[in-house]
PDB file of C-alpha atoms in Angstrom:
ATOM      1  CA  UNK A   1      88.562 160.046  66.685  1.00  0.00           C
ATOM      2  CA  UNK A   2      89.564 161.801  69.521  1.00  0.00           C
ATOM      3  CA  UNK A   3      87.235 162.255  72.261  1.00  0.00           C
ATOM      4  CA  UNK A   4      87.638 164.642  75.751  1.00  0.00           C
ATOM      5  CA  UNK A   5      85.209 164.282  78.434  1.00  0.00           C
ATOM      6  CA  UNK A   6      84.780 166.416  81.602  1.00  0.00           C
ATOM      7  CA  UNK A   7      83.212 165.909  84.934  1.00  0.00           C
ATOM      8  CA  UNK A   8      81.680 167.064  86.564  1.00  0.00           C
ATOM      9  CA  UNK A   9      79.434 168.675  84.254  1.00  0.00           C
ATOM     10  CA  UNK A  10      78.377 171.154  87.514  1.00  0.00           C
ATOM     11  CA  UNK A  11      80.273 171.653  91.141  1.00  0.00           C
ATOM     12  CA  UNK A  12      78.779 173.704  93.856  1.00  0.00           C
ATOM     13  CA  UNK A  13      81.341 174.917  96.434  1.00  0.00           C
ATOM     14  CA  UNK A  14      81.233 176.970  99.478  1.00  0.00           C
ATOM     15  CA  UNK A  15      84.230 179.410  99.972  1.00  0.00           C
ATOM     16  CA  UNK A  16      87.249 177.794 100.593  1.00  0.00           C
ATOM     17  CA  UNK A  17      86.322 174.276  99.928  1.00  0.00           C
ATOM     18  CA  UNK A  18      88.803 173.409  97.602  1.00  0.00           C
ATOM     19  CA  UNK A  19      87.980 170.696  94.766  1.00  0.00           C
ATOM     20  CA  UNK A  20      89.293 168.928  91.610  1.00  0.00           C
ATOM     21  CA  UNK A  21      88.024 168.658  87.800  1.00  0.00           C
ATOM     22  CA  UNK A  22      88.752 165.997  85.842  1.00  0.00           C
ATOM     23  CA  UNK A  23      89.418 165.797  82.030  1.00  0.00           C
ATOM     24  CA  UNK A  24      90.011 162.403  80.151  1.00  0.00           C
ATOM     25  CA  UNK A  25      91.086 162.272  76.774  1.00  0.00           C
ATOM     26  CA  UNK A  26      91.301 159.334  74.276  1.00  0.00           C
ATOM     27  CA  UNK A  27      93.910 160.489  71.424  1.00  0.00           C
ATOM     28  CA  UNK A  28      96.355 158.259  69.399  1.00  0.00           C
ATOM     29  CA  UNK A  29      99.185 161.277  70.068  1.00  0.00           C
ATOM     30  CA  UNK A  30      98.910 163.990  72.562  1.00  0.00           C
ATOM     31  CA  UNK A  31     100.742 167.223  71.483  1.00  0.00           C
ATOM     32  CA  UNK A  32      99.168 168.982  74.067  1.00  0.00           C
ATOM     33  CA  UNK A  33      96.351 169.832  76.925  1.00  0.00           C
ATOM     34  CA  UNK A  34      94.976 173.399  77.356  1.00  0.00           C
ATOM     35  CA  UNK A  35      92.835 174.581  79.976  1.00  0.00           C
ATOM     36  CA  UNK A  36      90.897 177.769  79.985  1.00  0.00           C
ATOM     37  CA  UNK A  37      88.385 179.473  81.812  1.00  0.00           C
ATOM     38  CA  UNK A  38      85.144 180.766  80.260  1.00  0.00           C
ATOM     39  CA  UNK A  39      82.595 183.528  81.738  1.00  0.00           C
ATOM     40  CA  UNK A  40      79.024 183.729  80.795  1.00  0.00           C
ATOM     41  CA  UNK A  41      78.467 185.287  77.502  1.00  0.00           C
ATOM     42  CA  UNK A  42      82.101 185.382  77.087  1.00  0.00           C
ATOM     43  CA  UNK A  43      85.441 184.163  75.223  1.00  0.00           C
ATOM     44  CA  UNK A  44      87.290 181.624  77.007  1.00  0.00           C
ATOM     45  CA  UNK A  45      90.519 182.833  78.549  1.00  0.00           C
ATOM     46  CA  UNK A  46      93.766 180.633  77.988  1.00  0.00           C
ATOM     47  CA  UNK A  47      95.025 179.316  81.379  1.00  0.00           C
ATOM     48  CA  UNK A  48      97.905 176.397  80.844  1.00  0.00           C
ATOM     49  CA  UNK A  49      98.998 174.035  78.381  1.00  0.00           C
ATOM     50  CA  UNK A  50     100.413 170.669  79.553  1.00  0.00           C
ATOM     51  CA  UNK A  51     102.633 168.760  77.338  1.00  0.00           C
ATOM     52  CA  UNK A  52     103.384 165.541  79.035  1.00  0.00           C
ATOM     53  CA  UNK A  53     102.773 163.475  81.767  1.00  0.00           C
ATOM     54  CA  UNK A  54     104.065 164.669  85.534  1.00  0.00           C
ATOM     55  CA  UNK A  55     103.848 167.997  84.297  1.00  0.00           C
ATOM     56  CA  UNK A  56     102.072 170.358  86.630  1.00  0.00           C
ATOM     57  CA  UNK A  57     101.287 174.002  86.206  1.00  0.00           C
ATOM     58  CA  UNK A  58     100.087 176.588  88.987  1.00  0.00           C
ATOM     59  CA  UNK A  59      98.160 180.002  88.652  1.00  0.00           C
ATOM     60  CA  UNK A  60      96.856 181.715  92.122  1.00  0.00           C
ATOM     61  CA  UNK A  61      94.671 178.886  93.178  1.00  0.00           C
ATOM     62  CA  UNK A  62      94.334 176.876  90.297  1.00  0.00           C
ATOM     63  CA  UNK A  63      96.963 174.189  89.542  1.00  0.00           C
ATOM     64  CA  UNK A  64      96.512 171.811  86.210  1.00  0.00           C
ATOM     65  CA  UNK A  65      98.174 167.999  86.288  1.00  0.00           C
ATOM     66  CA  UNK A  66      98.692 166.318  83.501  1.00  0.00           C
ATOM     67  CA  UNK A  67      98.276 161.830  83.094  1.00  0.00           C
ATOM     68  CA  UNK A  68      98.640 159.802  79.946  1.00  0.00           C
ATOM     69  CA  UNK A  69      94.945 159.643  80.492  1.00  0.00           C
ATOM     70  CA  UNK A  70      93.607 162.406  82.007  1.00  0.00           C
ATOM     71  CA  UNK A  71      94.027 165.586  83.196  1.00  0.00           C
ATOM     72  CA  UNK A  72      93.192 167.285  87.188  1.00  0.00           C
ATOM     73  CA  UNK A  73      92.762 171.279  87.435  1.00  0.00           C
ATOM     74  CA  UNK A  74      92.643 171.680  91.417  1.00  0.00           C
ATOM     75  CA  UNK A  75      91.198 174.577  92.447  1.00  0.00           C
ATOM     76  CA  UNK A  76      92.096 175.916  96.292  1.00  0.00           C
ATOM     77  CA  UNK A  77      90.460 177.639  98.807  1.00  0.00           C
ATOM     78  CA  UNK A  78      88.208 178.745  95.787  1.00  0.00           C
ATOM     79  CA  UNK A  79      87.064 182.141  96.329  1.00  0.00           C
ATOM     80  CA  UNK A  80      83.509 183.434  94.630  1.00  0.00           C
ATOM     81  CA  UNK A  81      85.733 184.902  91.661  1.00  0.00           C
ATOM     82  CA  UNK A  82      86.493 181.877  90.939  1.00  0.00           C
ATOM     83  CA  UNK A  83      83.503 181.305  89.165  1.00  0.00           C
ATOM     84  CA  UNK A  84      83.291 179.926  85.690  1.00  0.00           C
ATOM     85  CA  UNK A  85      83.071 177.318  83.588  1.00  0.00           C
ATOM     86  CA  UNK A  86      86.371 175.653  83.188  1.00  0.00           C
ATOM     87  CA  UNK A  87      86.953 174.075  79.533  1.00  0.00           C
ATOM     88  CA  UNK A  88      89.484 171.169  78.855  1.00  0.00           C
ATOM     89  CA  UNK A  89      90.975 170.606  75.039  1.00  0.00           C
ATOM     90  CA  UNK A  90      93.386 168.174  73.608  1.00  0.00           C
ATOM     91  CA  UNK A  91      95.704 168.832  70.470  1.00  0.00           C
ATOM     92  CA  UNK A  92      96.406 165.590  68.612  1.00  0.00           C
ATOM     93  CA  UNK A  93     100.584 165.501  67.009  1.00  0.00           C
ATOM     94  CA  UNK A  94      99.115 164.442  63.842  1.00  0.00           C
ATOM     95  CA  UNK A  95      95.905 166.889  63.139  1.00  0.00           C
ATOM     96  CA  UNK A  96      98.268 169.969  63.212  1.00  0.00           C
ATOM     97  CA  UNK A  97      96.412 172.556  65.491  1.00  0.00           C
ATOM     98  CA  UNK A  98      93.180 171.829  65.994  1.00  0.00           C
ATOM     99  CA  UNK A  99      91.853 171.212  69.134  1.00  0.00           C
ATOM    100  CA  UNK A 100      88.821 168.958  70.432  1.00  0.00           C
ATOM    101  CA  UNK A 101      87.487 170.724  73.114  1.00  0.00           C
ATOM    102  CA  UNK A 102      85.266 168.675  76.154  1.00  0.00           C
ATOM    103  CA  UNK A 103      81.753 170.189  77.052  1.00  0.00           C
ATOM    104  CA  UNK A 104      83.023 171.997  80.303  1.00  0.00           C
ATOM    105  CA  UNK A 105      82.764 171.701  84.006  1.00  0.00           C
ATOM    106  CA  UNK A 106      80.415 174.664  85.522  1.00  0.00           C
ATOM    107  CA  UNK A 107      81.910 175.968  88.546  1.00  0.00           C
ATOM    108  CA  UNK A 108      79.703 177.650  91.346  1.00  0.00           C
ATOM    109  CA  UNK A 109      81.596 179.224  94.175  1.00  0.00           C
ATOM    110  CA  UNK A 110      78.968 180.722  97.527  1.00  0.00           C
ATOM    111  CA  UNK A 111      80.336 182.884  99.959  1.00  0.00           C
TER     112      UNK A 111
ATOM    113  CA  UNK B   1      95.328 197.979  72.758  1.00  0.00           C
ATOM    114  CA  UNK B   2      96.030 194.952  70.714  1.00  0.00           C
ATOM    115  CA  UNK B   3      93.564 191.948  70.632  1.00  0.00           C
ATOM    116  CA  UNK B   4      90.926 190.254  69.343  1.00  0.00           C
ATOM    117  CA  UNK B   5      87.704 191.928  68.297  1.00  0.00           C
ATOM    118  CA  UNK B   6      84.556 190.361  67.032  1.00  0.00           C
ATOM    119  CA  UNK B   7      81.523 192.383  65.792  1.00  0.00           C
ATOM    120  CA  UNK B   8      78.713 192.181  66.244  1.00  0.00           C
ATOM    121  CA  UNK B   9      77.900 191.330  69.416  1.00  0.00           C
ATOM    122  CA  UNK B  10      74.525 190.189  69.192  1.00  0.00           C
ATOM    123  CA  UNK B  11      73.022 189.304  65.874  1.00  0.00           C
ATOM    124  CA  UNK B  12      69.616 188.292  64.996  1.00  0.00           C
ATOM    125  CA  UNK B  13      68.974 187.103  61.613  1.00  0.00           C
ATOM    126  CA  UNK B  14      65.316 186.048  59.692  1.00  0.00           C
ATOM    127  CA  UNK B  15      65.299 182.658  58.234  1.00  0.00           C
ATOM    128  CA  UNK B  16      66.817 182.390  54.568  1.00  0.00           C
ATOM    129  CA  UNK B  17      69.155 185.184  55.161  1.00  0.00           C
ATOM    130  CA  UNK B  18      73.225 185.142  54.748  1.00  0.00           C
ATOM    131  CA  UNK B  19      74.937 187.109  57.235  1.00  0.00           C
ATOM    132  CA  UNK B  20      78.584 188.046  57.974  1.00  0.00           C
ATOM    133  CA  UNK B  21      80.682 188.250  61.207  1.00  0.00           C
ATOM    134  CA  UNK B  22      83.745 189.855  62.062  1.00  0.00           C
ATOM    135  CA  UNK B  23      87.023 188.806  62.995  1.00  0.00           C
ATOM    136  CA  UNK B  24      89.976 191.295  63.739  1.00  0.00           C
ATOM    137  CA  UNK B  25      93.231 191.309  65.338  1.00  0.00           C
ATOM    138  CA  UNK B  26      96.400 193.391  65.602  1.00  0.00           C
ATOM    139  CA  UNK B  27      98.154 190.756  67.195  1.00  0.00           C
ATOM    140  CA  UNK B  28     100.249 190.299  63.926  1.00  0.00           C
ATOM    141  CA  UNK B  29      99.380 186.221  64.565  1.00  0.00           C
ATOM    142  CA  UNK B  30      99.376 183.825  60.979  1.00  0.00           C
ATOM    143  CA  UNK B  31      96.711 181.259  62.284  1.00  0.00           C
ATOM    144  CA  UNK B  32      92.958 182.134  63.036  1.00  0.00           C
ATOM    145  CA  UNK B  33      90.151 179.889  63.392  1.00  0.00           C
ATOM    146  CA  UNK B  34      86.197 180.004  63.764  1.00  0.00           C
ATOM    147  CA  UNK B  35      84.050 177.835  66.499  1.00  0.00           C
ATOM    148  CA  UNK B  36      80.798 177.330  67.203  1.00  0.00           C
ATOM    149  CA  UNK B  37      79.617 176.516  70.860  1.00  0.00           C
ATOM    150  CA  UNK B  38      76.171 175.539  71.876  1.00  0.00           C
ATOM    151  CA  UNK B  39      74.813 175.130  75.552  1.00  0.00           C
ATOM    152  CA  UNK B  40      76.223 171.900  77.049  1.00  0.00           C
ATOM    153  CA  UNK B  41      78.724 171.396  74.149  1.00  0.00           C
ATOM    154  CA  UNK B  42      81.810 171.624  73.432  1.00  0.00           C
ATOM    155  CA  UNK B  43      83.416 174.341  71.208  1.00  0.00           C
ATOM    156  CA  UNK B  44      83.265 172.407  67.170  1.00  0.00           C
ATOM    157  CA  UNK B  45      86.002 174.034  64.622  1.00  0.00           C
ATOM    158  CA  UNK B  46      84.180 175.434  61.842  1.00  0.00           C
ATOM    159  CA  UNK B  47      86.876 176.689  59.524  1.00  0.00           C
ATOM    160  CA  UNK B  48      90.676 177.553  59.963  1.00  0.00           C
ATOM    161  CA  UNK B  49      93.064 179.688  58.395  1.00  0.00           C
ATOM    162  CA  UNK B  50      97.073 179.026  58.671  1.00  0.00           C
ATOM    163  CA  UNK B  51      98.135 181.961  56.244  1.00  0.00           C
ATOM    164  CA  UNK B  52      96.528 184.484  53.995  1.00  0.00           C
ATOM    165  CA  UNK B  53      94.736 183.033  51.137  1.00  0.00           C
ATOM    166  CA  UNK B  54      94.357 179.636  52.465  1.00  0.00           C
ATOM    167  CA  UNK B  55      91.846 178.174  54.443  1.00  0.00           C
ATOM    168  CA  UNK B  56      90.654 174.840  55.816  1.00  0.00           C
ATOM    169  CA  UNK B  57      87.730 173.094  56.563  1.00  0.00           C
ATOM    170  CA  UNK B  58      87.249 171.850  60.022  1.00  0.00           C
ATOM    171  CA  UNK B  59      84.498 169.666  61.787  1.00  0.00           C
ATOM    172  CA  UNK B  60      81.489 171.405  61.163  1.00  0.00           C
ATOM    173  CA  UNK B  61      81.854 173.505  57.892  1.00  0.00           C
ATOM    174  CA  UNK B  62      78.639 173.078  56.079  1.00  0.00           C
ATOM    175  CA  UNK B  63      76.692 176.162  55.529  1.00  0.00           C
ATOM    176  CA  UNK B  64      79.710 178.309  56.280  1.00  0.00           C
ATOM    177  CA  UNK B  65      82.043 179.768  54.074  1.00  0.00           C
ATOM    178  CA  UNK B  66      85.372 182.318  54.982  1.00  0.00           C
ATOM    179  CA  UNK B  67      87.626 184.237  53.545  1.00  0.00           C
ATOM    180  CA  UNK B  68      91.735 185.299  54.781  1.00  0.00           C
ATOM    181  CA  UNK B  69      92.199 188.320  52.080  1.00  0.00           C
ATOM    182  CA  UNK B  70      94.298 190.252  54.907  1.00  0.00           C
ATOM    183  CA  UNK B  71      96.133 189.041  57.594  1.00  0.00           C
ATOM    184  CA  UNK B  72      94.105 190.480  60.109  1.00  0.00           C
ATOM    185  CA  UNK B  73      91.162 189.689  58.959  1.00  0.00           C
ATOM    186  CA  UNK B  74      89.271 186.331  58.836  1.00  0.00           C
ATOM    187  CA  UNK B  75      85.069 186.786  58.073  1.00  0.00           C
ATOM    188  CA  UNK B  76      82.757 184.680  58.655  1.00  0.00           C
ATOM    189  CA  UNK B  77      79.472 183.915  56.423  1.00  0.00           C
ATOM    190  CA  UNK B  78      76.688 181.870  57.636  1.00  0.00           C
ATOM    191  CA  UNK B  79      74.869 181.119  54.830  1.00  0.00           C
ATOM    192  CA  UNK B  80      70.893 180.416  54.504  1.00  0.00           C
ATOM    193  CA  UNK B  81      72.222 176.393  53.876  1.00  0.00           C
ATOM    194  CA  UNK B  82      73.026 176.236  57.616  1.00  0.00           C
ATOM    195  CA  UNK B  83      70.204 174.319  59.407  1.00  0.00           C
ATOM    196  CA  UNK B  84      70.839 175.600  62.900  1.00  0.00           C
ATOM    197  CA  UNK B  85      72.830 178.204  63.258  1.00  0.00           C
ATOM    198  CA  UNK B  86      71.710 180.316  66.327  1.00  0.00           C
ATOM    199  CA  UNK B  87      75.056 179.853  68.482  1.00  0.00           C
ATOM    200  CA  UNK B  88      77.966 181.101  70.265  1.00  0.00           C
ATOM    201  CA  UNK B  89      80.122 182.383  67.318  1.00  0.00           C
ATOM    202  CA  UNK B  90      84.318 182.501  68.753  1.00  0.00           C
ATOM    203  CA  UNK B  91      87.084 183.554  66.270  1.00  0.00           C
ATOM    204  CA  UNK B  92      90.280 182.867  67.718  1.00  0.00           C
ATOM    205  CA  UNK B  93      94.090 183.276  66.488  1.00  0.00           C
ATOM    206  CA  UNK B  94      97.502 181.496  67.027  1.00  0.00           C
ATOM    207  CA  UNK B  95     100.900 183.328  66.942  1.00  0.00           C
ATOM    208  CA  UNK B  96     102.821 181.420  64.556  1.00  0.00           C
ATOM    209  CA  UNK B  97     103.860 177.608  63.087  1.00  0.00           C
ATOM    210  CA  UNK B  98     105.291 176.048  66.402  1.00  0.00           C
ATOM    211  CA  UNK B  99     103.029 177.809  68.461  1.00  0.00           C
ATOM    212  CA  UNK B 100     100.181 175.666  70.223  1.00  0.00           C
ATOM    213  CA  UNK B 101      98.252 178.466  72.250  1.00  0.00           C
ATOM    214  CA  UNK B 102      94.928 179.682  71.101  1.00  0.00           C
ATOM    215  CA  UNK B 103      93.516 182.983  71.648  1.00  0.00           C
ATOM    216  CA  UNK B 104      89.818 183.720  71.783  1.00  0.00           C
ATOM    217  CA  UNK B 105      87.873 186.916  71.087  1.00  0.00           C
ATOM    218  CA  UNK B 106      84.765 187.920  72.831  1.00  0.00           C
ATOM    219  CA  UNK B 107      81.989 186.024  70.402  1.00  0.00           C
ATOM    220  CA  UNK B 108      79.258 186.747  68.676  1.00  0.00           C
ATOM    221  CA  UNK B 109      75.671 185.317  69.826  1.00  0.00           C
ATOM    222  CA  UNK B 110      73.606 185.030  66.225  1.00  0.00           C
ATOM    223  CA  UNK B 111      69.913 184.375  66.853  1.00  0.00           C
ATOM    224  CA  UNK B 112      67.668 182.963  63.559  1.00  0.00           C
ATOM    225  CA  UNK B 113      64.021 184.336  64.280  1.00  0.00           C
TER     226      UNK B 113
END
């Protein structure tokens, strides 16, 4: 069964202070990694797939890197816009497209 | 303005009762899919749909049931057979076979009073 786990489960940054997330994933066949980025009481919004490993993917200040274990989104000189809870999903090569999704990282960015 | 809508918004429901949600888009994508999403969890597939007229079970289906008459269309029903179903309610879609990305609508928060 495929599992994806995300930590931590809460990070509290000042402006600026740039930080990572980590997402580790046990799957028999990774088709792909998605990131997105989810505001309260909202959908989440798609930020990057990652196919395989050494591939790295940038948006503004948020840049996703992809292991054949886990996966980093590194988030730079966060500003308080930044914001969000930031969720992690595998899609397995063998269970079409469904994706297992991990329980999120809650991001907190102060002025 | 193409997207995804979802309606209601909020929906509170009495114990014992069946209700429907929405899910529309006039993104002209063949795949759309139904999660759930409770606090500290992860989202959990409820049903998909690949084409019109066909649908598949996913993690979580019991006490929900679907329908994909229309293309843009994909309903949801949570019946009175669902234990706990005061959640986060996403519909999302996927342009085509070969396509990986998922889109999400807004949600739906259903309460059970």
């Amino acid at each position: 069964e495929d599992q994806v786990t995300q930590s931590p489960e809460a990070l509290r940054l000042q402006e600026g202070e740039s930080s990572s997330l980590n997402c580790s994933y046990t799957v028999s066949g990774l088709r792909g990694l998605f990131w997105y980025r989810q505001d309260p009481g909202k959908g989440p919004e798609f930020l990057f797939t990652l196919y395989s490993a050494g591939e790295e993917k940038e948006k503004e200040r948020l840049k996703a890197t992809l292991t054949k274990k886990e996966s980093f989104l590194h988030i730079t000189a966060p500003k308080p816009e930044d914001s969000a809870t930031y969720l992690c999903a595998v899609q397995e090569r063998a269970a079409g497209n469904k994706l297992t999704f991990g329980g999120g990282t809650r991001v907190l960015v102060k002025p | 303005d193409g997207g995804i809508t979802q309606s209601p918004k909020y929906l509170f429901r009495k114990e014992g009762q069946n209700v429907t949600l929405s899910c529309e888009q006039n993104l002209n994508h063949d795949a759309m899919y139904w999660y759930r999403q409770d606090p500290g969890q992860g989202l959990r597939l409820i049903y998909y749909s690949q084409i019109v007229n066909d649908f598949q079970k996913g993690d979580i289906a019991e006490g929900y049931s679907v329908s994909r008459e229309k293309k843009e269309s994909f309903p949801l029903t949570v019946t009175s057979a669902q234990k706990n179903p005061t959640a986060f309610y996403l519909c999302a879609t996927r342009e085509r076979l070969g396509t990986d990305t998922q889109y999400f609508g807004p949600g739906t928060r259903l309460t059970v009073l």
